[in-house]
XYZ file of C-alpha atoms in Angstrom:
565
model
C 135.453 122.803 93.208
C 133.603 122.922 96.547
C 135.729 120.110 97.969
C 139.052 121.723 96.981
C 137.944 125.099 98.346
C 136.981 123.420 101.577
C 140.415 121.809 101.945
C 142.101 125.199 101.481
C 139.679 126.694 104.001
C 140.531 123.948 106.513
C 144.312 124.322 106.080
C 144.157 128.061 106.697
C 142.127 127.589 109.816
C 144.158 124.771 111.258
C 147.007 126.872 112.584
C 146.054 128.097 116.020
C 142.542 126.643 116.068
C 143.111 124.761 119.299
C 140.056 124.016 121.395
C 141.854 124.859 124.587
C 142.746 128.354 123.330
C 139.114 129.319 122.985
C 136.075 127.287 121.997
C 134.986 129.946 119.534
C 137.951 129.136 117.294
C 136.800 125.538 116.927
C 133.074 126.192 117.069
C 132.324 129.064 114.772
C 134.130 127.967 111.597
C 132.399 124.567 111.852
C 129.061 126.278 112.517
C 129.623 128.391 109.397
C 130.322 125.300 107.274
C 127.158 123.609 108.542
C 125.095 126.762 108.020
C 126.257 127.209 104.418
C 127.141 123.801 102.949
C 124.948 121.718 105.244
C 121.874 123.762 104.365
C 122.044 123.906 100.576
C 118.525 122.358 100.230
C 117.158 125.074 102.538
C 118.785 127.858 100.534
C 117.507 126.340 97.297
C 113.959 126.164 98.698
C 114.088 129.785 99.912
C 115.492 130.973 96.570
C 112.699 129.153 94.715
C 110.030 131.123 96.574
C 110.546 134.098 94.271
C 110.231 137.770 95.134
C 112.536 140.655 94.355
C 116.293 140.235 94.370
C 116.622 142.578 97.318
C 114.047 140.731 99.414
C 115.675 137.406 98.575
C 119.094 138.552 99.779
C 117.588 139.914 103.003
C 115.908 136.558 103.654
C 118.989 134.526 102.819
C 121.284 136.732 104.875
C 118.960 136.959 107.873
C 118.096 133.271 107.956
C 121.713 132.314 107.273
C 122.982 134.338 110.210
C 120.298 132.826 112.452
C 121.276 129.292 111.426
C 124.959 130.094 111.942
C 124.257 131.604 115.367
C 121.968 128.779 116.506
C 124.418 126.109 115.381
C 127.250 127.987 117.091
C 125.318 128.062 120.362
C 124.797 124.304 120.213
C 128.439 123.574 119.416
C 129.607 125.964 122.161
C 127.658 123.995 124.745
C 129.353 120.822 123.492
C 132.883 122.266 123.400
C 134.418 120.017 126.067
C 137.688 118.317 125.120
C 136.346 114.759 125.461
C 132.903 115.569 124.109
C 133.468 117.938 121.236
C 135.028 115.627 118.656
C 132.431 112.799 118.762
C 129.502 115.197 119.232
C 130.583 117.522 116.424
C 131.288 114.536 114.157
C 127.822 113.154 114.815
C 126.200 116.492 113.991
C 128.215 116.752 110.770
C 127.200 113.244 109.673
C 123.570 113.889 110.564
C 123.685 117.090 108.529
C 125.180 115.205 105.571
C 122.527 112.476 105.597
C 119.762 115.057 106.065
C 121.111 117.015 103.106
C 120.880 113.960 100.869
C 117.307 113.074 101.766
C 116.099 116.678 101.631
C 117.888 117.159 98.311
C 116.843 113.916 96.643
C 113.332 113.370 98.028
C 112.180 116.762 99.306
C 111.979 115.295 102.818
C 111.776 117.384 105.967
C 113.094 116.264 109.359
C 110.453 116.385 112.095
C 109.760 114.081 115.084
C 107.621 111.651 113.080
C 110.240 111.385 110.350
C 112.898 110.688 112.972
C 110.619 108.042 114.515
C 110.522 106.388 111.106
C 114.309 106.391 111.017
C 114.518 104.830 114.478
C 112.171 102.016 113.456
C 113.647 101.419 110.003
C 114.851 97.855 109.414
C 117.776 96.563 107.372
C 115.649 96.009 104.271
C 114.525 99.630 104.195
C 118.052 100.889 104.810
C 119.313 98.779 101.905
C 116.763 100.356 99.578
C 117.969 103.839 100.495
C 121.669 103.238 99.843
C 123.001 104.721 96.603
C 126.123 106.292 95.065
C 124.385 109.663 95.370
C 124.119 109.184 99.145
C 127.835 108.389 99.420
C 128.739 111.388 97.267
C 126.618 113.793 99.329
C 128.004 112.511 102.634
C 131.570 112.888 101.398
C 130.859 116.349 99.994
C 129.168 117.723 103.114
C 130.961 115.795 105.860
C 134.387 114.963 104.431
C 136.187 118.261 104.984
C 134.779 119.109 108.442
C 135.368 115.567 109.752
C 138.991 115.718 108.591
C 139.377 119.108 110.225
C 137.658 118.147 113.521
C 139.907 115.154 114.076
C 143.101 116.975 113.075
C 142.701 119.586 115.799
C 144.907 119.239 118.918
C 142.855 119.446 122.098
C 144.188 121.139 125.230
C 142.539 120.383 128.550
C 141.607 123.351 130.702
C 140.379 123.496 134.241
C 136.696 122.780 134.578
C 135.753 126.297 135.701
C 137.782 127.990 132.962
C 136.360 125.690 130.282
C 132.831 126.298 131.548
C 133.347 130.036 131.295
C 134.720 129.795 127.765
C 131.856 127.551 126.607
C 129.244 129.730 128.262
C 130.783 132.847 126.756
C 130.573 131.364 123.247
C 126.965 130.317 123.774
C 125.967 133.743 125.153
C 127.676 135.459 122.232
C 125.748 133.279 119.822
C 122.452 133.910 121.586
C 123.006 137.651 121.504
C 123.686 137.444 117.785
C 120.534 135.394 117.214
C 118.443 137.915 119.178
C 119.932 140.851 117.286
C 119.382 139.306 113.848
C 115.852 138.302 114.831
C 115.022 141.879 115.815
C 116.521 143.311 112.612
C 114.798 140.872 110.225
C 111.741 139.865 112.255
C 109.061 140.999 109.836
C 110.543 139.258 106.802
C 111.489 136.038 108.602
C 108.222 135.795 110.547
C 106.269 136.088 107.302
C 108.501 133.467 105.654
C 108.063 130.920 108.452
C 104.362 131.606 108.808
C 103.649 131.054 105.109
C 106.137 128.220 104.583
C 106.101 126.186 107.777
C 108.025 123.269 106.302
C 111.175 125.426 106.173
C 111.603 125.197 109.937
C 112.144 121.427 109.539
C 114.889 122.003 106.954
C 117.295 123.925 109.219
C 120.160 121.472 109.404
C 121.249 119.916 111.816
C 119.127 121.804 114.349
C 116.050 120.096 112.881
C 117.370 116.701 114.005
C 118.288 117.981 117.471
C 114.762 119.344 117.910
C 113.172 116.184 116.509
C 115.250 113.924 118.754
C 114.381 115.980 121.821
C 110.664 115.915 121.032
C 110.739 112.208 120.225
C 112.476 111.371 123.485
C 110.080 113.543 125.489
C 107.066 111.907 123.832
C 108.129 108.278 123.743
C 110.440 107.600 126.676
C 107.672 107.999 129.288
C 105.622 105.480 127.304
C 108.283 102.806 127.807
C 107.396 102.559 131.492
C 103.693 103.379 131.201
C 101.071 100.646 131.075
C 98.599 100.987 128.226
C 95.133 102.015 129.311
C 92.649 99.170 128.786
C 89.905 99.625 126.204
C 86.599 97.795 125.992
C 86.861 95.890 129.267
C 83.152 95.151 128.891
C 83.574 93.732 125.372
C 81.476 90.681 124.583
C 79.887 89.030 121.578
C 76.297 89.896 120.754
C 73.244 87.655 120.447
C 73.950 86.680 116.822
C 76.726 84.363 118.100
C 74.371 82.267 120.227
C 73.107 80.081 117.378
C 75.508 80.865 114.537
C 75.727 78.286 111.788
C 79.316 79.167 110.910
C 81.763 81.666 112.400
C 82.765 84.888 110.633
C 86.236 85.358 109.150
C 87.239 88.961 108.466
C 90.516 89.828 106.737
C 91.916 93.315 107.296
C 94.553 94.174 104.691
C 96.716 97.095 105.807
C 98.040 98.553 102.579
C 101.397 100.290 102.329
C 101.997 103.597 100.518
C 99.081 103.253 98.101
C 97.640 106.596 97.051
C 94.122 107.101 95.735
C 95.357 109.169 92.795
C 96.766 106.008 91.137
C 93.935 103.678 92.185
C 91.979 102.474 89.158
C 88.654 102.201 91.007
C 88.986 105.869 91.993
C 88.996 107.009 88.379
C 92.690 106.748 87.498
C 93.088 106.550 83.717
C 95.299 103.474 83.862
C 93.950 99.972 84.630
C 95.825 99.495 87.896
C 92.942 97.580 89.560
C 91.439 95.321 86.841
C 90.810 92.354 89.158
C 89.047 94.485 91.766
C 86.974 96.004 88.967
C 85.723 92.482 88.155
C 84.838 91.863 91.803
C 83.077 95.224 91.886
C 81.057 94.313 88.798
C 79.868 91.160 90.564
C 78.182 93.407 93.117
C 79.665 92.537 96.513
C 82.822 94.698 96.486
C 82.473 98.396 97.326
C 85.154 101.017 96.674
C 85.256 104.037 99.010
C 86.677 106.993 97.126
C 87.032 109.732 99.776
C 89.224 108.338 102.542
C 91.823 110.322 104.476
C 94.739 108.762 106.326
C 95.616 109.529 109.935
C 99.264 110.209 109.152
C 101.783 110.361 106.338
C 104.005 107.519 107.543
C 103.620 103.979 108.826
C 104.864 104.768 112.323
C 101.889 107.075 112.879
C 99.191 105.617 110.637
C 99.248 101.940 111.612
C 98.765 102.507 115.386
C 96.212 105.225 114.588
C 94.255 102.847 112.338
C 93.677 100.495 115.268
C 93.332 103.164 117.959
C 90.057 103.805 119.803
C 90.867 107.527 119.493
C 90.178 109.624 116.446
C 92.980 111.709 115.012
C 91.454 114.813 116.614
C 91.456 113.027 119.983
C 95.150 112.118 119.707
C 95.065 108.859 117.800
C 98.097 110.042 115.825
C 100.186 110.416 118.992
C 102.228 107.739 120.751
C 99.746 105.083 121.830
C 98.494 105.277 125.401
C 95.556 102.898 124.932
C 95.062 99.317 123.878
C 94.042 98.752 120.273
C 91.194 97.254 118.282
C 92.954 93.872 118.337
C 92.935 93.847 122.163
C 89.195 94.505 122.207
C 88.480 91.778 119.643
C 90.556 89.296 121.602
C 88.954 90.337 124.893
C 85.533 89.689 123.357
C 86.553 86.077 122.686
C 87.499 86.175 118.996
C 90.656 84.666 117.491
C 93.067 87.302 116.182
C 96.152 86.793 114.005
C 98.562 89.357 112.525
C 100.769 88.395 109.555
C 103.482 90.913 108.674
C 105.341 91.466 105.406
C 106.631 94.843 106.539
C 109.011 96.230 109.142
C 106.706 95.303 112.013
C 103.302 96.178 113.432
C 104.495 99.282 115.376
C 103.333 97.771 118.659
C 99.766 97.006 117.552
C 100.131 93.205 117.415
C 102.341 92.644 120.458
C 99.531 91.197 122.597
C 97.941 88.911 119.973
C 99.282 85.959 117.946
C 101.528 87.273 115.186
C 104.045 86.099 112.610
C 106.335 87.578 109.969
C 107.397 86.496 106.507
C 110.983 87.462 107.337
C 112.159 83.882 107.844
C 110.049 82.261 105.124
C 111.741 80.379 102.300
C 109.348 80.269 99.351
C 110.945 79.888 95.910
C 109.851 82.656 93.582
C 108.289 84.660 96.410
C 111.028 85.171 99.008
C 114.694 85.956 98.557
C 117.272 88.096 100.301
C 115.178 88.361 103.456
C 112.253 89.979 101.614
C 109.022 88.444 100.324
C 106.376 89.511 97.865
C 102.992 89.996 99.515
C 101.597 86.726 98.144
C 103.850 84.904 100.607
C 101.385 85.809 103.367
C 98.712 83.678 101.668
C 100.745 80.466 101.773
C 99.552 78.087 104.470
C 96.775 80.383 105.688
C 94.349 77.513 106.331
C 96.924 75.801 108.540
C 97.674 79.039 110.406
C 93.985 79.545 111.161
C 93.565 75.909 112.196
C 96.411 76.389 114.701
C 94.571 79.190 116.534
C 92.744 78.541 119.804
C 89.793 76.295 118.804
C 87.299 77.907 121.177
C 88.089 81.379 119.885
C 88.175 80.175 116.301
C 84.697 78.726 116.716
C 83.396 82.200 117.583
C 85.144 84.029 114.746
C 88.504 85.078 113.315
C 90.022 88.456 112.460
C 93.129 88.126 110.300
C 95.366 91.148 109.607
C 97.697 91.118 106.590
C 100.264 93.929 106.671
C 101.572 94.488 103.147
C 104.896 95.560 101.726
C 102.655 97.092 99.055
C 104.131 100.109 97.285
C 106.953 100.829 99.712
C 109.619 103.006 98.109
C 112.003 104.149 96.934
C 112.820 100.790 95.304
C 109.344 100.299 93.832
C 110.699 97.874 91.248
C 111.556 95.416 94.048
C 107.943 95.191 95.202
C 106.695 93.280 92.130
C 107.750 89.914 90.641
C 108.998 89.928 87.031
C 105.710 88.454 85.774
C 103.678 91.290 87.341
C 105.011 94.409 85.599
C 102.356 95.543 83.094
C 103.686 99.100 82.787
C 107.022 99.507 81.017
C 109.689 100.786 81.052
C 109.974 101.143 84.808
C 112.429 102.988 87.003
C 114.973 100.564 88.478
C 116.864 103.071 90.626
C 116.301 104.087 94.229
C 117.537 107.598 93.379
C 114.145 108.655 92.095
C 115.190 112.025 90.711
C 117.465 110.176 88.271
C 114.488 108.451 86.637
C 112.272 109.823 83.909
C 108.922 110.855 85.422
C 107.025 108.359 83.236
C 109.330 105.479 84.249
C 108.888 106.334 87.921
C 105.104 106.306 87.570
C 105.330 102.974 85.730
C 107.282 101.414 88.594
C 104.806 102.744 91.150
C 101.750 101.728 89.125
C 103.171 98.198 88.870
C 103.090 98.008 92.683
C 99.442 99.099 92.724
C 98.626 96.504 90.066
C 100.372 93.858 92.165
C 98.309 94.879 95.207
C 95.256 94.392 92.976
C 96.499 90.875 92.173
C 97.215 90.153 95.850
C 93.730 91.265 96.874
C 92.261 89.167 94.053
C 94.056 86.095 95.438
C 92.885 86.883 98.971
C 89.273 87.361 97.883
C 89.356 84.090 95.943
C 90.580 82.277 99.054
C 87.823 83.865 101.167
C 85.193 82.991 98.587
C 86.354 79.365 98.624
C 86.112 79.169 102.412
C 82.599 80.637 102.250
C 81.553 78.188 99.521
C 82.911 75.261 101.555
C 80.756 76.304 104.507
C 83.732 77.044 106.762
C 83.045 80.745 107.394
C 81.001 83.815 106.590
C 83.809 85.859 105.111
C 84.685 89.487 104.476
C 87.611 91.750 103.611
C 88.514 95.375 104.276
C 91.511 96.905 102.498
C 92.803 100.296 103.613
C 96.170 101.918 102.869
C 98.167 103.428 105.720
C 99.191 106.580 103.783
C 99.938 107.780 100.280
C 103.056 108.783 98.363
C 104.582 111.667 96.426
C 106.095 110.887 93.034
C 107.873 114.135 92.292
C 104.936 116.538 92.508
C 106.260 119.915 93.711
C 109.703 118.356 94.079
C 108.538 115.860 96.734
C 109.188 112.126 96.745
C 108.195 109.320 99.118
C 106.117 110.395 102.157
C 106.388 111.642 105.732
C 105.707 115.353 105.203
C 104.221 116.810 108.428
C 100.462 116.344 108.251
C 99.598 120.032 108.597
C 101.036 120.796 105.178
C 101.198 117.360 103.556
C 100.045 117.191 99.919
C 96.894 115.294 99.025
C 98.964 112.547 97.398
C 100.187 111.535 100.870
C 96.833 111.649 102.711
C 94.147 110.552 100.198
C 94.192 106.748 100.271
C 92.230 103.877 98.673
C 89.817 101.629 100.541
C 87.578 98.705 99.521
C 85.283 96.328 101.386
C 83.923 92.956 100.282
C 81.321 90.975 102.192
C 80.266 87.472 101.182
C 76.515 86.857 100.829
C 76.670 84.900 104.096
C 78.274 87.788 105.982
C 75.802 90.245 104.459
C 72.926 88.068 105.654
C 74.493 87.640 109.070
C 75.054 91.371 109.656
C 72.209 92.787 107.588
C 74.737 95.019 105.771
C 73.548 95.431 102.178
C 76.130 95.986 99.460
C 73.732 98.172 97.458
C 73.374 100.481 100.470
C 77.162 100.691 100.841
C 77.545 101.498 97.145
C 75.088 104.368 97.529
C 77.284 105.748 100.320
C 80.651 104.971 98.710
C 81.539 108.624 98.117
C 80.996 109.721 101.736
C 83.936 111.316 103.539
C 85.744 108.667 105.594
C 89.050 108.369 107.388
C 91.163 105.988 109.428
C 88.984 107.034 112.383
C 86.239 104.730 111.105
C 88.086 101.393 111.092
C 87.999 100.673 114.845
C 84.233 101.064 115.153
C 83.373 99.574 111.749
C 85.159 96.323 112.588
C 83.491 96.110 115.999
C 80.119 96.604 114.352
C 80.762 94.096 111.582
C 82.002 91.433 114.023
C 79.106 91.981 116.420
C 81.240 93.054 119.405
C 79.310 94.965 122.038
C 81.208 97.467 124.189
C 80.865 101.023 125.408
C 83.979 101.839 123.393
C 81.933 101.422 120.199
C 80.708 104.665 118.592
C 77.884 104.051 116.088
C 78.520 107.378 114.328
C 81.965 106.108 113.232
C 80.742 102.725 111.991
C 80.681 103.058 108.207
C 78.606 99.852 107.938
C 76.125 100.940 110.618
C 73.657 102.869 108.405
C 73.385 99.817 106.118
C 73.050 97.155 108.840
C 70.185 95.618 110.775
C 70.074 96.547 114.489
C 72.781 94.827 116.471
C 71.925 92.031 118.811
């Protein structure tokens, strides 16, 4: 119905809508289409807010006119014969894709979400493709694209074209100002109380996000990172050590505390970790907040010397924890089963599972997390021997619970919760099936950590290392609560499901003796409020690295450790 009406609309407009006869004839009908059809998720969200019928129509009309006017201003500035067609087509396609992801997942388009898009790899793109995406793109973009490219373009003199474009933009601005004045009170209240709506105005949200992203990140491409911990050195405990420490940092992906068995979830999603906890050396920290709601922000922030309040969630301007550990003389290795380390591992030895060929674990360019454990002893043996003799920090970056294709994250033999959702269009799945698929990924992370802990325990028993492990998820996930799926909601109004994350630590008896950190003391403090801010300083403290960059107040192990030497 909508598609046929749109074709009729386009045919009626076609006669006489020549760009050279006046940009407004090409600009404003397209702006109207984008404001109405391209913003259906926005109008649905506004309508769902409730209120009287009269108030609702005032909001819809006022906001609709503002979106139409703002989009018209943008298109007017682009209304040059050789620019308009490709630029308008790009905006229409962007609006169509935005509509799908806002409609299906409750996403909003802000600079951090756009940064995620820029850094998305082929595997993640493949998981997002679906018939619903194709249908939405055709529905929103089909008619306007056909119309844009059917229009004859007439070249005008530069000065005349500039005047016409400027006139259209000024007209649009005047309309925006007028509507703002007439509806200010209602719209100001709406935007103040529902800030996420500003990131749903399509496609202006993407234009704003792209501008902000470019302004924030382009200067960083030519800026040298500020060094951190230039005075870093190993403390006195290394002088006569019997065996070097080996610490594994597992960076979890998309695991939320709400579905973490050790945090009180009703389902047994962490049975193996529960066994390790019962043995006494594994501690679960139940009140941990992430630095961001997406990998692009959270992973660099995890390893940043800055707290979130100090700007750790911004584009990195400083070296990371791994640089300080390496500068102190330790061996560092990053193994990645994700879409990359977001710049954190660029200056240390690193490897990816992308090219691995392991039957049963890797296929189609994607591996299950267990693939990172294959050949670990050989990888460590290949590190610089002098550094390795002082100590090793190994980072394992999981695929974890990355959505929307949760069912792809677990091998067939590791799916305890059935039936599970096997679609990447999450709204098509029954809520229980979706939770089953997600919980299977958490249970597989439990299995992966169990395998990692067993390997560390064996190295400790063989006398090779004093070993330890810290697991911490980068951010959480929404599974349909309040109409939201996946993650990436701006932090200021992100739901708890996206910011409350699981964390565990395990220290072998040898590492406890070496550091003086007592597991019983950690257990007594396991419910303290923690965040990603603590990782940088906790690792420095645990590995005995002395530097002025270390802040004892942010070392979660510090209160349970003997004085550092």
